[in-house]
Amino acid sequence: MHHLTKITAYILIIFVAISINFALPRMMPGDPITSLTDDPTTGMPVIMDEDIKEEIRSYYGLDKPISEQYTDYLKDILKCDLGWSIYYNAPVAEVIFERLKWTLLLVGTSTLIYMILGIFLGAVSAWKRGERGDLGLLVSVLSIGSFPSFFLAMLFIILFGVKLDIFPIFGATTPFMEYSSTFDAFKDVLYHLILPASTLVLTSIDGPYLLMRNSMLGVLGEDYIVTARAKGLTEWAILKDHAIKNALLPITTVIAIRMGFMISGAIFVETVFAYPGIGKLLYDAVSFSDYPLLQGAFLIITLIIIAANFIADMTYLYLDPRVKHG
Amino acid sequence: MRGALKSGNVFCKNRIGVTGLGILSVFILTAIFAPFLAPYDPCEMFEPMAPPDSQHVLGTNDIGQDIWSELIYASRISLFIAFTTSIIATFIGTLSGLFSGYYERFGFFVMRVVDLFLALPRLPLIIILAVFMPTSIWNLIIIFVLFGWPITTRIIRSEVLTLRTRPYIDSERMMGAGDLYILGRHILPNIFPLVVVQFVMEARHVILAEAGLSFLGLGDPTSKSWGMMLHYAFEYPTIFISEVWKWWMLPPGLCIVVVILALVFVGFALEEILNPRLRREIV
């Protein structure tokens, strides 16, 4: 029963996201024909025959009633047809799927690293609560978390890319490179991944760190920890078998929810490092006013984030049976 | 009242919180007195790309504007957007949270709307709205408020739900107190510290979101914020390989970092006060 309501809710959310994508350009003042015919540099309208205007309208299906436009739009999405990119002069879906693997690589690696690191540091901090180590960690993590990802990315380019010259500063691979082996290709990709991934890791680590720290502080105050200590268990055994396991539960659901946050962060990091993922694509679409591409990228990013939330919800149901009955 | 004083006392003992509040005050004063502090009009043009000297403390940008003056005026835009948004969003969130926690049926509908908003990814939606709406400071504020209130509503509501069942509220009701009286006189003061925390968190979020949008070139070009200064610096071809980043890119970036850090410190201190379990002996 609970599963069913959840699934219905998610289908509803997907519909809302698609509808927003459909409605926004149509709600805005002006007519797409005007923006097509206005010369952007002079702002002077290009004289266009009424017949031609009519032809353009019917080509894009804008002469149909709005309900029919909507069903057409839904049908196109089901067929994976997201329109035609003006800038790349290629189908939007094709352009996006080509870029998707890079974003998934970047976001996936970063998520894995920052979660493990954040949870570990949070546990250490809670364990040393009030001591110098805790305070130092806390202030460092809060400080690094206050950097906007694009600013940290720019600093990394200057420091590691230009001054020290140890990492490449743009792209996901070396251009025009012929790899002698798969290992070489792997090394090149990894080499390009280090700076963008470190930026994402450092700017998002405060989330899991603070959460784990708070969760651990709560658990460490529980009676069963006192009992464990009274039994004569070593500090390490208390930490490993009693504290960390219980403190981890509330963190699990956050992992997937933060995926959305990571993909948003990737928009900035990819832009600064010119990393060819879907975030950079979104930025390009904005700067070139390529609206079909922009809407396509928005739709795909939204769907990925919704999917991540869905997985998080389901995992939590599985991990914490109390939720199911509650 | 005594509770508030006590919280104030605990706050003053919290070094992190006091530091944050101090830094924030400096920035707020700078924003208020910008016309007296800035040596030039931020739109006035001098020789472009001049390195720092006695005339221009931070040099000039690509179209010859004095960067130091630009930086001071930008604090107005960034802080104005952040605080206006937070005030409106926290106000709407608190009111809807109060009523949806107190009236069950009303709460049910409000929470469905809140669920929907929280399930939609915030940043991509903000970007696409900013693209399609004409850019102005007020449109940005509207967009940020639209996505800012739901989280406050949810947090306030869950607190009201537990407060509502307390015996003293029941006895109030038995003595014939009206709903509005109970909400305003007994529930609101109890959730007020939570409202302050939400305000700080929202301000932090908006500073970051506004900087991000402006960095992507979606801000209001007629009123430059720190994020927009970074946008223009990033667009400049030789920003990374020449020395100009030191006076053009670093100052606005550090301003954003320091303001966010100050807000984080204040929020962190407030949370420790609200949750005595986290309160430490040291610090």
Coordinates of C-alpha atoms in Angstrom, one line a residue, chain B:
Chain B
M1 CA 11.0 36.9 27.8
R2 CA 13.2 35.3 30.4
G3 CA 13.7 32.4 28.0
A4 CA 14.8 34.8 25.3
L5 CA 17.3 36.4 27.6
K6 CA 18.7 33.1 28.6
S7 CA 19.1 32.1 24.9
G8 CA 20.8 35.4 24.3
N9 CA 23.2 34.6 27.1
V10 CA 24.0 31.2 25.8
F11 CA 24.6 32.7 22.3
C12 CA 27.1 35.3 23.7
K13 CA 29.0 32.5 25.3
N14 CA 29.2 30.7 21.9
R15 CA 32.4 32.0 20.3
I16 CA 31.5 30.7 16.8
G17 CA 28.1 32.4 16.9
V18 CA 29.5 35.8 18.0
T19 CA 32.2 35.7 15.4
G20 CA 29.6 35.1 12.7
L21 CA 27.3 37.9 13.9
G22 CA 30.3 40.3 14.0
I23 CA 31.3 39.5 10.4
L24 CA 27.7 39.9 9.2
S25 CA 27.4 43.3 10.9
V26 CA 30.5 44.6 9.1
F27 CA 29.0 43.5 5.7
I28 CA 25.6 45.0 6.5
L29 CA 27.1 48.3 7.5
T30 CA 29.2 48.3 4.3
A31 CA 26.1 47.8 2.3
I32 CA 24.1 50.5 4.1
F33 CA 26.9 53.1 3.9
A34 CA 28.1 52.1 0.4
P35 CA 27.9 55.6 -1.1
F36 CA 30.1 57.0 1.7
L37 CA 32.6 54.1 1.6
A38 CA 33.1 53.8 -2.2
P39 CA 35.7 56.2 -3.6
Y40 CA 34.0 56.3 -7.1
D41 CA 30.6 55.7 -8.7
P42 CA 30.7 52.0 -9.7
C43 CA 29.6 52.9 -13.2
E44 CA 32.2 55.6 -13.8
M45 CA 34.8 54.5 -16.4
F46 CA 38.5 54.9 -16.2
E47 CA 41.4 53.3 -18.1
P48 CA 40.4 49.6 -18.5
M49 CA 42.4 46.7 -16.9
A50 CA 44.6 49.0 -14.7
P51 CA 46.5 47.0 -12.0
P52 CA 46.0 48.2 -8.4
D53 CA 47.6 51.5 -7.5
S54 CA 46.9 54.4 -5.1
Q55 CA 44.0 55.7 -7.3
H56 CA 42.3 52.3 -7.6
V57 CA 42.9 50.0 -4.7
L58 CA 41.8 46.9 -6.6
G59 CA 42.5 48.2 -10.1
T60 CA 39.9 48.5 -12.9
N61 CA 37.9 45.9 -14.8
D62 CA 37.7 45.3 -18.6
I63 CA 35.5 48.3 -19.2
G64 CA 37.4 50.5 -16.8
Q65 CA 35.2 50.5 -13.7
D66 CA 36.9 50.8 -10.3
I67 CA 36.7 47.3 -8.8
W68 CA 36.8 48.4 -5.2
S69 CA 33.8 50.6 -5.6
E70 CA 32.1 47.9 -7.6
L71 CA 32.7 45.4 -4.8
I72 CA 31.2 47.7 -2.1
Y73 CA 28.1 48.4 -4.2
A74 CA 27.7 44.7 -5.0
S75 CA 27.4 43.9 -1.3
R76 CA 24.1 45.9 -1.4
I77 CA 22.7 43.8 -4.2
S78 CA 23.8 40.5 -2.8
L79 CA 22.6 41.2 0.7
F80 CA 19.4 42.9 -0.3
I81 CA 18.3 39.9 -2.4
A82 CA 19.3 37.5 0.3
F83 CA 17.6 39.2 3.2
T84 CA 14.5 40.3 1.4
T85 CA 14.0 36.8 0.1
S86 CA 14.6 35.3 3.5
I87 CA 12.2 37.7 5.3
I88 CA 9.4 37.0 2.8
A89 CA 10.0 33.3 2.5
T90 CA 10.3 32.8 6.3
F91 CA 7.2 34.9 6.9
I92 CA 5.1 32.9 4.4
G93 CA 6.5 29.6 5.7
T94 CA 5.9 30.5 9.3
L95 CA 2.3 31.5 8.8
S96 CA 1.4 28.6 6.6
G97 CA 3.3 26.3 9.0
L98 CA 1.4 27.6 12.0
F99 CA -2.0 27.2 10.4
S100 CA -1.3 23.9 8.7
G101 CA -0.1 22.5 12.0
Y102 CA -3.1 23.7 13.9
Y103 CA -5.9 23.0 11.4
E104 CA -5.6 19.4 10.2
R105 CA -7.6 19.6 7.0
F106 CA -6.0 22.8 5.8
G107 CA -2.6 21.3 6.7
F108 CA -3.3 18.3 4.6
F109 CA -3.7 20.4 1.4
V110 CA -0.8 22.7 2.2
M111 CA 1.5 19.7 2.8
R112 CA 0.7 18.2 -0.5
V113 CA 1.8 21.4 -2.2
V114 CA 4.9 21.5 0.0
D115 CA 5.7 17.8 -0.9
L116 CA 5.5 18.7 -4.6
F117 CA 7.8 21.7 -4.2
L118 CA 10.3 19.8 -2.2
A119 CA 10.4 16.9 -4.7
L120 CA 11.1 19.1 -7.6
P121 CA 14.8 19.9 -8.1
R122 CA 15.4 23.5 -6.9
L123 CA 18.4 24.7 -8.9
P124 CA 17.5 23.5 -12.4
L125 CA 14.0 24.9 -11.9
I126 CA 15.3 28.3 -10.7
I127 CA 17.6 28.4 -13.7
I128 CA 14.9 27.7 -16.2
L129 CA 12.5 30.2 -14.6
A130 CA 15.3 32.8 -14.6
V131 CA 15.9 32.2 -18.3
F132 CA 12.2 32.7 -19.3
M133 CA 11.4 35.6 -17.0
P134 CA 12.6 39.1 -17.7
T135 CA 15.7 39.7 -15.5
S136 CA 15.2 42.1 -12.6
I137 CA 16.1 42.0 -8.9
W138 CA 12.4 41.6 -8.0
N139 CA 11.9 38.7 -10.4
L140 CA 14.9 36.9 -8.9
I141 CA 13.4 37.5 -5.4
I142 CA 10.0 36.1 -6.5
I143 CA 11.7 33.0 -7.9
F144 CA 13.8 32.5 -4.7
V145 CA 10.7 33.0 -2.5
L146 CA 8.7 30.5 -4.5
F147 CA 11.2 27.8 -3.7
G148 CA 12.1 29.0 -0.3
W149 CA 8.9 28.9 1.8
P150 CA 8.0 25.1 1.6
I151 CA 10.9 23.9 3.7
T152 CA 10.1 26.4 6.5
T153 CA 6.4 25.4 6.3
R154 CA 7.3 21.8 6.8
I155 CA 9.7 22.4 9.8
I156 CA 7.3 24.8 11.5
R157 CA 4.3 22.6 11.0
S158 CA 5.9 19.5 12.6
E159 CA 6.9 21.6 15.6
V160 CA 3.3 23.0 15.9
L161 CA 1.9 19.5 15.6
T162 CA 3.8 18.4 18.8
L163 CA 3.1 21.7 20.7
R164 CA -0.6 21.5 19.9
T165 CA -1.1 18.4 22.0
R166 CA 0.6 19.8 25.1
P167 CA -1.6 19.9 28.2
Y168 CA -1.2 23.7 28.7
I169 CA -2.7 24.3 25.2
D170 CA -5.6 22.0 26.1
S171 CA -6.2 23.9 29.3
E172 CA -6.1 27.2 27.4
R173 CA -8.7 25.8 25.1
M174 CA -10.9 24.7 28.0
M175 CA -10.8 28.1 29.4
G176 CA -12.2 29.4 26.2
A177 CA -9.2 30.9 24.5
G178 CA -9.7 31.4 20.7
D179 CA -7.6 29.7 18.1
L180 CA -5.8 32.9 17.1
Y181 CA -5.1 33.8 20.7
I182 CA -3.5 30.4 21.3
L183 CA -1.5 30.5 18.1
G184 CA -0.2 34.0 18.6
R185 CA 0.3 34.0 22.3
H186 CA 1.4 30.5 23.1
I187 CA 2.6 28.6 20.0
L188 CA 4.3 31.4 18.1
P189 CA 6.7 32.4 21.0
N190 CA 7.7 28.7 21.3
I191 CA 8.5 28.2 17.6
F192 CA 10.2 31.6 17.3
P193 CA 13.8 30.4 17.8
L194 CA 13.2 27.9 15.0
V195 CA 11.9 30.7 12.8
V196 CA 15.2 32.6 13.3
V197 CA 17.3 29.5 12.4
Q198 CA 15.2 29.0 9.2
F199 CA 15.7 32.7 8.4
V200 CA 19.5 32.3 8.6
M201 CA 19.5 29.0 6.6
E202 CA 17.4 30.6 3.9
A203 CA 19.7 33.7 3.7
R204 CA 22.7 31.4 3.3
H205 CA 21.0 29.4 0.6
V206 CA 19.9 32.5 -1.4
I207 CA 23.4 34.1 -1.3
L208 CA 24.7 30.9 -2.8
A209 CA 21.9 30.5 -5.3
E210 CA 22.0 34.2 -6.4
A211 CA 25.8 34.1 -6.9
G212 CA 25.3 30.9 -8.9
L213 CA 22.6 32.3 -11.2
S214 CA 24.6 35.5 -11.7
F215 CA 27.7 33.5 -12.4
L216 CA 25.8 31.7 -15.2
G217 CA 24.8 35.1 -16.6
L218 CA 21.2 35.0 -15.5
G219 CA 21.3 37.9 -13.0
D220 CA 20.2 41.5 -13.5
P221 CA 22.9 43.1 -15.5
T222 CA 21.9 46.6 -14.4
S223 CA 22.7 45.8 -10.7
K224 CA 25.9 43.9 -10.3
S225 CA 26.2 41.5 -7.4
W226 CA 29.4 39.6 -6.4
G227 CA 28.3 36.6 -8.5
M228 CA 28.0 38.8 -11.5
M229 CA 31.4 40.3 -11.0
L230 CA 32.7 36.7 -11.0
H231 CA 30.8 36.1 -14.2
Y232 CA 32.5 38.9 -16.0
A233 CA 35.9 38.0 -14.6
F234 CA 35.4 34.4 -15.8
E235 CA 34.4 35.5 -19.2
Y236 CA 37.6 37.5 -19.5
P237 CA 39.9 35.5 -21.8
T238 CA 43.2 35.7 -19.9
I239 CA 41.8 35.6 -16.4
F240 CA 43.6 32.4 -15.4
I241 CA 46.9 33.0 -17.0
S242 CA 47.6 36.6 -16.1
E243 CA 47.7 38.2 -12.6
V244 CA 44.3 40.0 -12.9
W245 CA 42.5 37.3 -11.0
K246 CA 44.1 38.5 -7.8
W247 CA 42.2 41.8 -7.7
W248 CA 39.3 41.0 -10.0
M249 CA 38.2 37.4 -9.2
L250 CA 39.5 36.8 -5.7
P251 CA 37.7 39.7 -3.8
P252 CA 34.1 39.1 -4.9
G253 CA 34.6 35.3 -4.4
L254 CA 36.0 35.8 -0.9
C255 CA 33.1 38.1 0.0
I256 CA 30.6 35.4 -0.9
V257 CA 32.6 32.8 1.1
V258 CA 32.9 35.0 4.2
V259 CA 29.2 36.0 4.2
I260 CA 28.1 32.4 3.8
L261 CA 30.5 31.3 6.5
A262 CA 29.2 34.0 8.9
L263 CA 25.6 32.8 8.3
V264 CA 26.7 29.2 8.8
F265 CA 28.4 30.1 12.1
V266 CA 25.3 32.0 13.3
G267 CA 23.0 29.1 12.2
F268 CA 25.2 26.6 13.9
A269 CA 25.3 28.4 17.1
L270 CA 21.5 28.9 17.1
E271 CA 21.0 25.2 16.5
E272 CA 23.2 24.3 19.5
I273 CA 21.2 26.6 21.7
L274 CA 17.9 25.0 20.5
N275 CA 19.2 21.5 20.9
P276 CA 21.0 21.3 24.3
R277 CA 22.1 17.8 23.5
L278 CA 24.6 19.2 21.1
R279 CA 25.7 22.0 23.5
R280 CA 29.3 21.5 24.4
E281 CA 31.1 22.6 27.5
I282 CA 34.0 24.0 25.6
V283 CA 33.7 26.5 22.6

